[in-house]
Amino acid sequence: MAEMTPEQQQALAIASARLRLQSQQQGQPADDALSVARTGVGGLIEGIPIVGPMIRGGTERAAAATLAAFSDETYDQVMDRIHEANRAEKEANPIVDKGAQITGAVAGTIPAIMAAPAAFGAGSGTLLLRSGISGLTGATIGGADAGVRSEGDAEKIKEGMMLGGLFGLGGPVAGKVIGAGARSLIDALRTRTAAKVAGMDPQAFGYFRRAVTDDGIDASTLPRKLMEMGPDAIPADLGPNLQKQAGALAATPGPAQTTIRTTLADRAAGANARIGQTIDETTGRNIVPSEIQADIAVNQHAHSPLYREAFREATPYNTEPIASALEADISRLRGPAQARLRQVRGMLNIADSNVLSTDPAVMFQTRQAIDGLLKTEVDPKVISALVEARQMLDDGLTRAVPRIKELDAGYSELARQDEAVTRGQQVLDSGRTAPRPSELAAEVEQGVQPQGMQIGPSAVPLRLSQGARAEIDRIVGTNSNDIVAMNRLIKGEGDWNRARLATLFGPEKAERLFKVLDNESVYADTANTVTRNSETAARLAAQNELGGGGGNFGVKEAFKAGGFLGAARSAAIDKVDDIVKALMSSNTGNVTRESLARALIGEQREKLVEGLMRAKGMGTTPTLVDPVVKALLLNAGTARTR
């Protein structure tokens, strides 16, 4: 009727009144199907608080006026007959009438409660305040409704206000109590259905869902979270509450204990193999630095015959200009730089004489000696003087031995590779010898460039990565039983190691390596937490059983130790411990424990997620429960005045 236009409603009322009067004239009973239907519809309209009688009375008056206009009866006569017909139908169908009026009253009040919940005690504030507000609203509605139905009778209005206020006063309390009951009932049904979908024992499913919720995990994101943590991740890795449940099961003898401990032990046993495989796939096969450097040395020694062959074609070279330049610098310099140049100048003489040699081989050996001095020298002035002297000798050798620069290029490339292997092993260091990410990037960019007469790119970047790979292998080998330490040494404290490894092996491979290390660290933490918790729980259980427990450290003791924050933490922990104690209790059967254990290790993940999705919405009161309860209470008061 609410969707009809006023004209349609009036036409329906007229037709209904005409049929009712015809039935009355023909002496038909008032309890036939049509009369029952009319009683129900009329009761629904009349039951609406305050405006219900107005709506019904208005439609009946309009119907009487229309019928009187087309008959020999007066308006008052028609109204009397309509009232008599209503009375007869109500007497014949009292249950239908009462039920319809209650339904109409509740349905008519619910929209008002939902539109202005604060007025009915659903706002903020204490329960006493909300009850008072609800009582005032109930008194107002009860008085107004009684006034309309009694045509202004003061006693009825007073009674309506009293009853409406009384029942309104209890609305918030009743709504809370009945809502909690409805919530518990619906949650129990949902739990049983969801547990069946998940393939779990209902009690075990309740424990599992509670832990998932307390750990802040949404059921729809659980598969993604497990996928991000790798193929060996299990639900027990996802949060502290899930880990504590696993710890409780690991401490309680039975099949569940075996399931938890075996799963964690098997996974831990495969950690090094998983890490090793990932390292091989992301950083290449492992190398032994000393073996690589030994191969480089062999290749360098292979240049000796080539140098001898090149010097057979050499011609004598006048080193007088070089010697004169060195002597001029010696006379000018003082200290270590002067001493080093005097040493170099002496190398240019024929052995055991003061005669200057013209043999290019002497120049070559002098240059080699300078290279040896430069490897250990730290004084910048000495280094500058030696580099300048070396350059003069190098220029002379280039003119005296035509092929020497070609041989120098090959030998120098091998020397650079040898240094790169050593440098690569410093990449993951945290001390001053370790390069900054920007410095390493510059070294790689510069290292790949060919030098001298070298053709093609240099192998320096490869040697740098091999050195870093060897250092990773050293870290893994010396920390194979400590995943956390391994993770810390490879990843470092900040982002530098990530950036360095990304430079050497590529960002994607570095990210994959770090992700696997993170995952293995979580796995190790889960195993450690579960084992630690289980051992502690087992000891406490044994102490309590033997009467040796030291008493409970409850909220009161926590407050004494840590104030309000300590008490809050204690209460939160006690909430989790309640489940842990329940799992360890003899009242919890092995079926429940085993079912929960299999959920915690991730068996049948798809069914588990589907069950959690089915359980969504648990712990919340259905939307209409509170308005319906309050509407029933308010109208229970007003009904007594009708």
PDB file of C-alpha atoms in Angstrom, residues 271-390:
ATOM      1  CA  ALA A 271      66.666 -24.192   4.754  1.00  0.00           C
ATOM      2  CA  ASN A 272      70.310 -24.307   3.631  1.00  0.00           C
ATOM      3  CA  ALA A 273      69.426 -26.196   0.471  1.00  0.00           C
ATOM      4  CA  ARG A 274      66.740 -23.637  -0.440  1.00  0.00           C
ATOM      5  CA  ILE A 275      69.056 -20.716   0.256  1.00  0.00           C
ATOM      6  CA  GLY A 276      71.908 -22.349  -1.671  1.00  0.00           C
ATOM      7  CA  GLN A 277      69.713 -23.001  -4.690  1.00  0.00           C
ATOM      8  CA  THR A 278      68.494 -19.401  -4.720  1.00  0.00           C
ATOM      9  CA  ILE A 279      72.040 -18.059  -4.389  1.00  0.00           C
ATOM     10  CA  ASP A 280      73.157 -20.211  -7.329  1.00  0.00           C
ATOM     11  CA  GLU A 281      70.207 -19.062  -9.437  1.00  0.00           C
ATOM     12  CA  THR A 282      70.692 -15.363  -8.659  1.00  0.00           C
ATOM     13  CA  THR A 283      74.476 -14.916  -8.325  1.00  0.00           C
ATOM     14  CA  GLY A 284      75.884 -17.761 -10.405  1.00  0.00           C
ATOM     15  CA  ARG A 285      77.916 -20.817  -9.454  1.00  0.00           C
ATOM     16  CA  ASN A 286      80.277 -20.548  -6.571  1.00  0.00           C
ATOM     17  CA  ILE A 287      83.998 -19.946  -7.117  1.00  0.00           C
ATOM     18  CA  VAL A 288      87.033 -20.200  -4.858  1.00  0.00           C
ATOM     19  CA  PRO A 289      88.921 -16.865  -5.061  1.00  0.00           C
ATOM     20  CA  SER A 290      92.337 -18.438  -4.633  1.00  0.00           C
ATOM     21  CA  GLU A 291      91.697 -20.771  -7.568  1.00  0.00           C
ATOM     22  CA  ILE A 292      90.585 -17.908  -9.828  1.00  0.00           C
ATOM     23  CA  GLN A 293      93.589 -15.815  -8.832  1.00  0.00           C
ATOM     24  CA  ALA A 294      95.902 -18.795  -9.375  1.00  0.00           C
ATOM     25  CA  ASP A 295      94.548 -19.151 -12.931  1.00  0.00           C
ATOM     26  CA  ILE A 296      95.107 -15.431 -13.482  1.00  0.00           C
ATOM     27  CA  ALA A 297      98.716 -15.767 -12.255  1.00  0.00           C
ATOM     28  CA  VAL A 298      99.302 -18.676 -14.646  1.00  0.00           C
ATOM     29  CA  ASN A 299      98.039 -16.558 -17.540  1.00  0.00           C
ATOM     30  CA  GLN A 300     100.287 -13.689 -16.466  1.00  0.00           C
ATOM     31  CA  HIS A 301     103.311 -15.990 -16.378  1.00  0.00           C
ATOM     32  CA  ALA A 302     102.406 -17.102 -19.883  1.00  0.00           C
ATOM     33  CA  HIS A 303     103.285 -13.563 -21.011  1.00  0.00           C
ATOM     34  CA  SER A 304     106.971 -13.986 -20.050  1.00  0.00           C
ATOM     35  CA  PRO A 305     107.989 -15.831 -23.263  1.00  0.00           C
ATOM     36  CA  LEU A 306     106.103 -13.254 -25.276  1.00  0.00           C
ATOM     37  CA  TYR A 307     107.981 -10.422 -23.588  1.00  0.00           C
ATOM     38  CA  ARG A 308     111.334 -12.190 -24.224  1.00  0.00           C
ATOM     39  CA  GLU A 309     110.444 -12.600 -27.880  1.00  0.00           C
ATOM     40  CA  ALA A 310     109.530  -8.906 -28.136  1.00  0.00           C
ATOM     41  CA  PHE A 311     112.828  -7.800 -26.531  1.00  0.00           C
ATOM     42  CA  ARG A 312     114.839  -9.770 -29.100  1.00  0.00           C
ATOM     43  CA  GLU A 313     113.626  -7.251 -31.645  1.00  0.00           C
ATOM     44  CA  ALA A 314     114.418  -4.257 -29.406  1.00  0.00           C
ATOM     45  CA  THR A 315     117.157  -1.708 -30.128  1.00  0.00           C
ATOM     46  CA  PRO A 316     119.374   0.113 -27.600  1.00  0.00           C
ATOM     47  CA  TYR A 317     117.735   3.164 -26.128  1.00  0.00           C
ATOM     48  CA  ASN A 318     119.361   6.332 -24.815  1.00  0.00           C
ATOM     49  CA  THR A 319     118.027   6.766 -21.267  1.00  0.00           C
ATOM     50  CA  GLU A 320     120.081   9.934 -20.635  1.00  0.00           C
ATOM     51  CA  PRO A 321     117.004  12.267 -20.852  1.00  0.00           C
ATOM     52  CA  ILE A 322     115.112  10.091 -18.361  1.00  0.00           C
ATOM     53  CA  ALA A 323     118.057   9.965 -15.971  1.00  0.00           C
ATOM     54  CA  SER A 324     118.552  13.745 -16.212  1.00  0.00           C
ATOM     55  CA  ALA A 325     114.875  14.378 -15.427  1.00  0.00           C
ATOM     56  CA  LEU A 326     115.059  12.040 -12.418  1.00  0.00           C
ATOM     57  CA  GLU A 327     118.235  13.749 -11.149  1.00  0.00           C
ATOM     58  CA  ALA A 328     116.574  17.172 -11.460  1.00  0.00           C
ATOM     59  CA  ASP A 329     113.606  15.934  -9.373  1.00  0.00           C
ATOM     60  CA  ILE A 330     115.972  14.348  -6.844  1.00  0.00           C
ATOM     61  CA  SER A 331     117.801  17.641  -6.336  1.00  0.00           C
ATOM     62  CA  ARG A 332     114.492  19.444  -5.813  1.00  0.00           C
ATOM     63  CA  LEU A 333     112.581  16.933  -3.603  1.00  0.00           C
ATOM     64  CA  ARG A 334     113.184  16.078   0.030  1.00  0.00           C
ATOM     65  CA  GLY A 335     112.192  13.244   2.298  1.00  0.00           C
ATOM     66  CA  PRO A 336     110.700   9.867   1.192  1.00  0.00           C
ATOM     67  CA  ALA A 337     109.942  11.092  -2.350  1.00  0.00           C
ATOM     68  CA  GLN A 338     113.625  12.038  -2.853  1.00  0.00           C
ATOM     69  CA  ALA A 339     114.782   8.693  -1.474  1.00  0.00           C
ATOM     70  CA  ARG A 340     112.431   6.683  -3.735  1.00  0.00           C
ATOM     71  CA  LEU A 341     113.505   8.559  -6.889  1.00  0.00           C
ATOM     72  CA  ARG A 342     117.187   8.122  -5.978  1.00  0.00           C
ATOM     73  CA  GLN A 343     116.441   4.383  -5.710  1.00  0.00           C
ATOM     74  CA  VAL A 344     114.797   4.366  -9.144  1.00  0.00           C
ATOM     75  CA  ARG A 345     117.648   6.355 -10.671  1.00  0.00           C
ATOM     76  CA  GLY A 346     120.126   3.756  -9.448  1.00  0.00           C
ATOM     77  CA  MET A 347     118.122   0.981 -11.141  1.00  0.00           C
ATOM     78  CA  LEU A 348     118.849   2.503 -14.575  1.00  0.00           C
ATOM     79  CA  ASN A 349     122.599   1.857 -14.243  1.00  0.00           C
ATOM     80  CA  ILE A 350     124.418  -1.240 -15.359  1.00  0.00           C
ATOM     81  CA  ALA A 351     124.634  -3.584 -12.386  1.00  0.00           C
ATOM     82  CA  ASP A 352     127.390  -2.788  -9.911  1.00  0.00           C
ATOM     83  CA  SER A 353     128.438   0.362 -11.788  1.00  0.00           C
ATOM     84  CA  ASN A 354     127.654   3.997 -12.232  1.00  0.00           C
ATOM     85  CA  VAL A 355     127.312   3.633 -16.023  1.00  0.00           C
ATOM     86  CA  LEU A 356     123.833   4.348 -17.451  1.00  0.00           C
ATOM     87  CA  SER A 357     122.388   1.307 -19.287  1.00  0.00           C
ATOM     88  CA  THR A 358     120.935   1.517 -22.803  1.00  0.00           C
ATOM     89  CA  ASP A 359     119.292  -1.936 -22.595  1.00  0.00           C
ATOM     90  CA  PRO A 360     115.446  -1.691 -22.930  1.00  0.00           C
ATOM     91  CA  ALA A 361     115.188  -4.752 -20.625  1.00  0.00           C
ATOM     92  CA  VAL A 362     116.689  -2.654 -17.795  1.00  0.00           C
ATOM     93  CA  MET A 363     114.002  -0.018 -18.425  1.00  0.00           C
ATOM     94  CA  PHE A 364     111.343  -2.750 -18.324  1.00  0.00           C
ATOM     95  CA  GLN A 365     112.597  -4.202 -15.032  1.00  0.00           C
ATOM     96  CA  THR A 366     112.772  -0.707 -13.536  1.00  0.00           C
ATOM     97  CA  ARG A 367     109.161  -0.098 -14.536  1.00  0.00           C
ATOM     98  CA  GLN A 368     108.161  -3.412 -12.932  1.00  0.00           C
ATOM     99  CA  ALA A 369     109.959  -2.424  -9.750  1.00  0.00           C
ATOM    100  CA  ILE A 370     108.092   0.873  -9.651  1.00  0.00           C
ATOM    101  CA  ASP A 371     104.788  -1.041  -9.980  1.00  0.00           C
ATOM    102  CA  GLY A 372     105.785  -3.095  -6.946  1.00  0.00           C
ATOM    103  CA  LEU A 373     106.588   0.038  -4.947  1.00  0.00           C
ATOM    104  CA  LEU A 374     103.250   1.629  -5.864  1.00  0.00           C
ATOM    105  CA  LYS A 375     101.270  -1.338  -4.486  1.00  0.00           C
ATOM    106  CA  THR A 376     102.314  -0.578  -0.917  1.00  0.00           C
ATOM    107  CA  GLU A 377     102.997   3.147  -1.012  1.00  0.00           C
ATOM    108  CA  VAL A 378     100.598   5.496   0.815  1.00  0.00           C
ATOM    109  CA  ASP A 379     102.472   8.827   0.731  1.00  0.00           C
ATOM    110  CA  PRO A 380     100.809  10.932  -1.995  1.00  0.00           C
ATOM    111  CA  LYS A 381     104.026  12.823  -2.827  1.00  0.00           C
ATOM    112  CA  VAL A 382     105.946   9.588  -3.271  1.00  0.00           C
ATOM    113  CA  ILE A 383     103.160   8.140  -5.398  1.00  0.00           C
ATOM    114  CA  SER A 384     103.109  11.233  -7.613  1.00  0.00           C
ATOM    115  CA  ALA A 385     106.888  11.099  -8.152  1.00  0.00           C
ATOM    116  CA  LEU A 386     106.865   7.353  -8.907  1.00  0.00           C
ATOM    117  CA  VAL A 387     103.944   7.641 -11.348  1.00  0.00           C
ATOM    118  CA  GLU A 388     105.762  10.394 -13.275  1.00  0.00           C
ATOM    119  CA  ALA A 389     108.968   8.327 -13.418  1.00  0.00           C
ATOM    120  CA  ARG A 390     107.039   5.268 -14.596  1.00  0.00           C
TER     121      ARG A 390
END
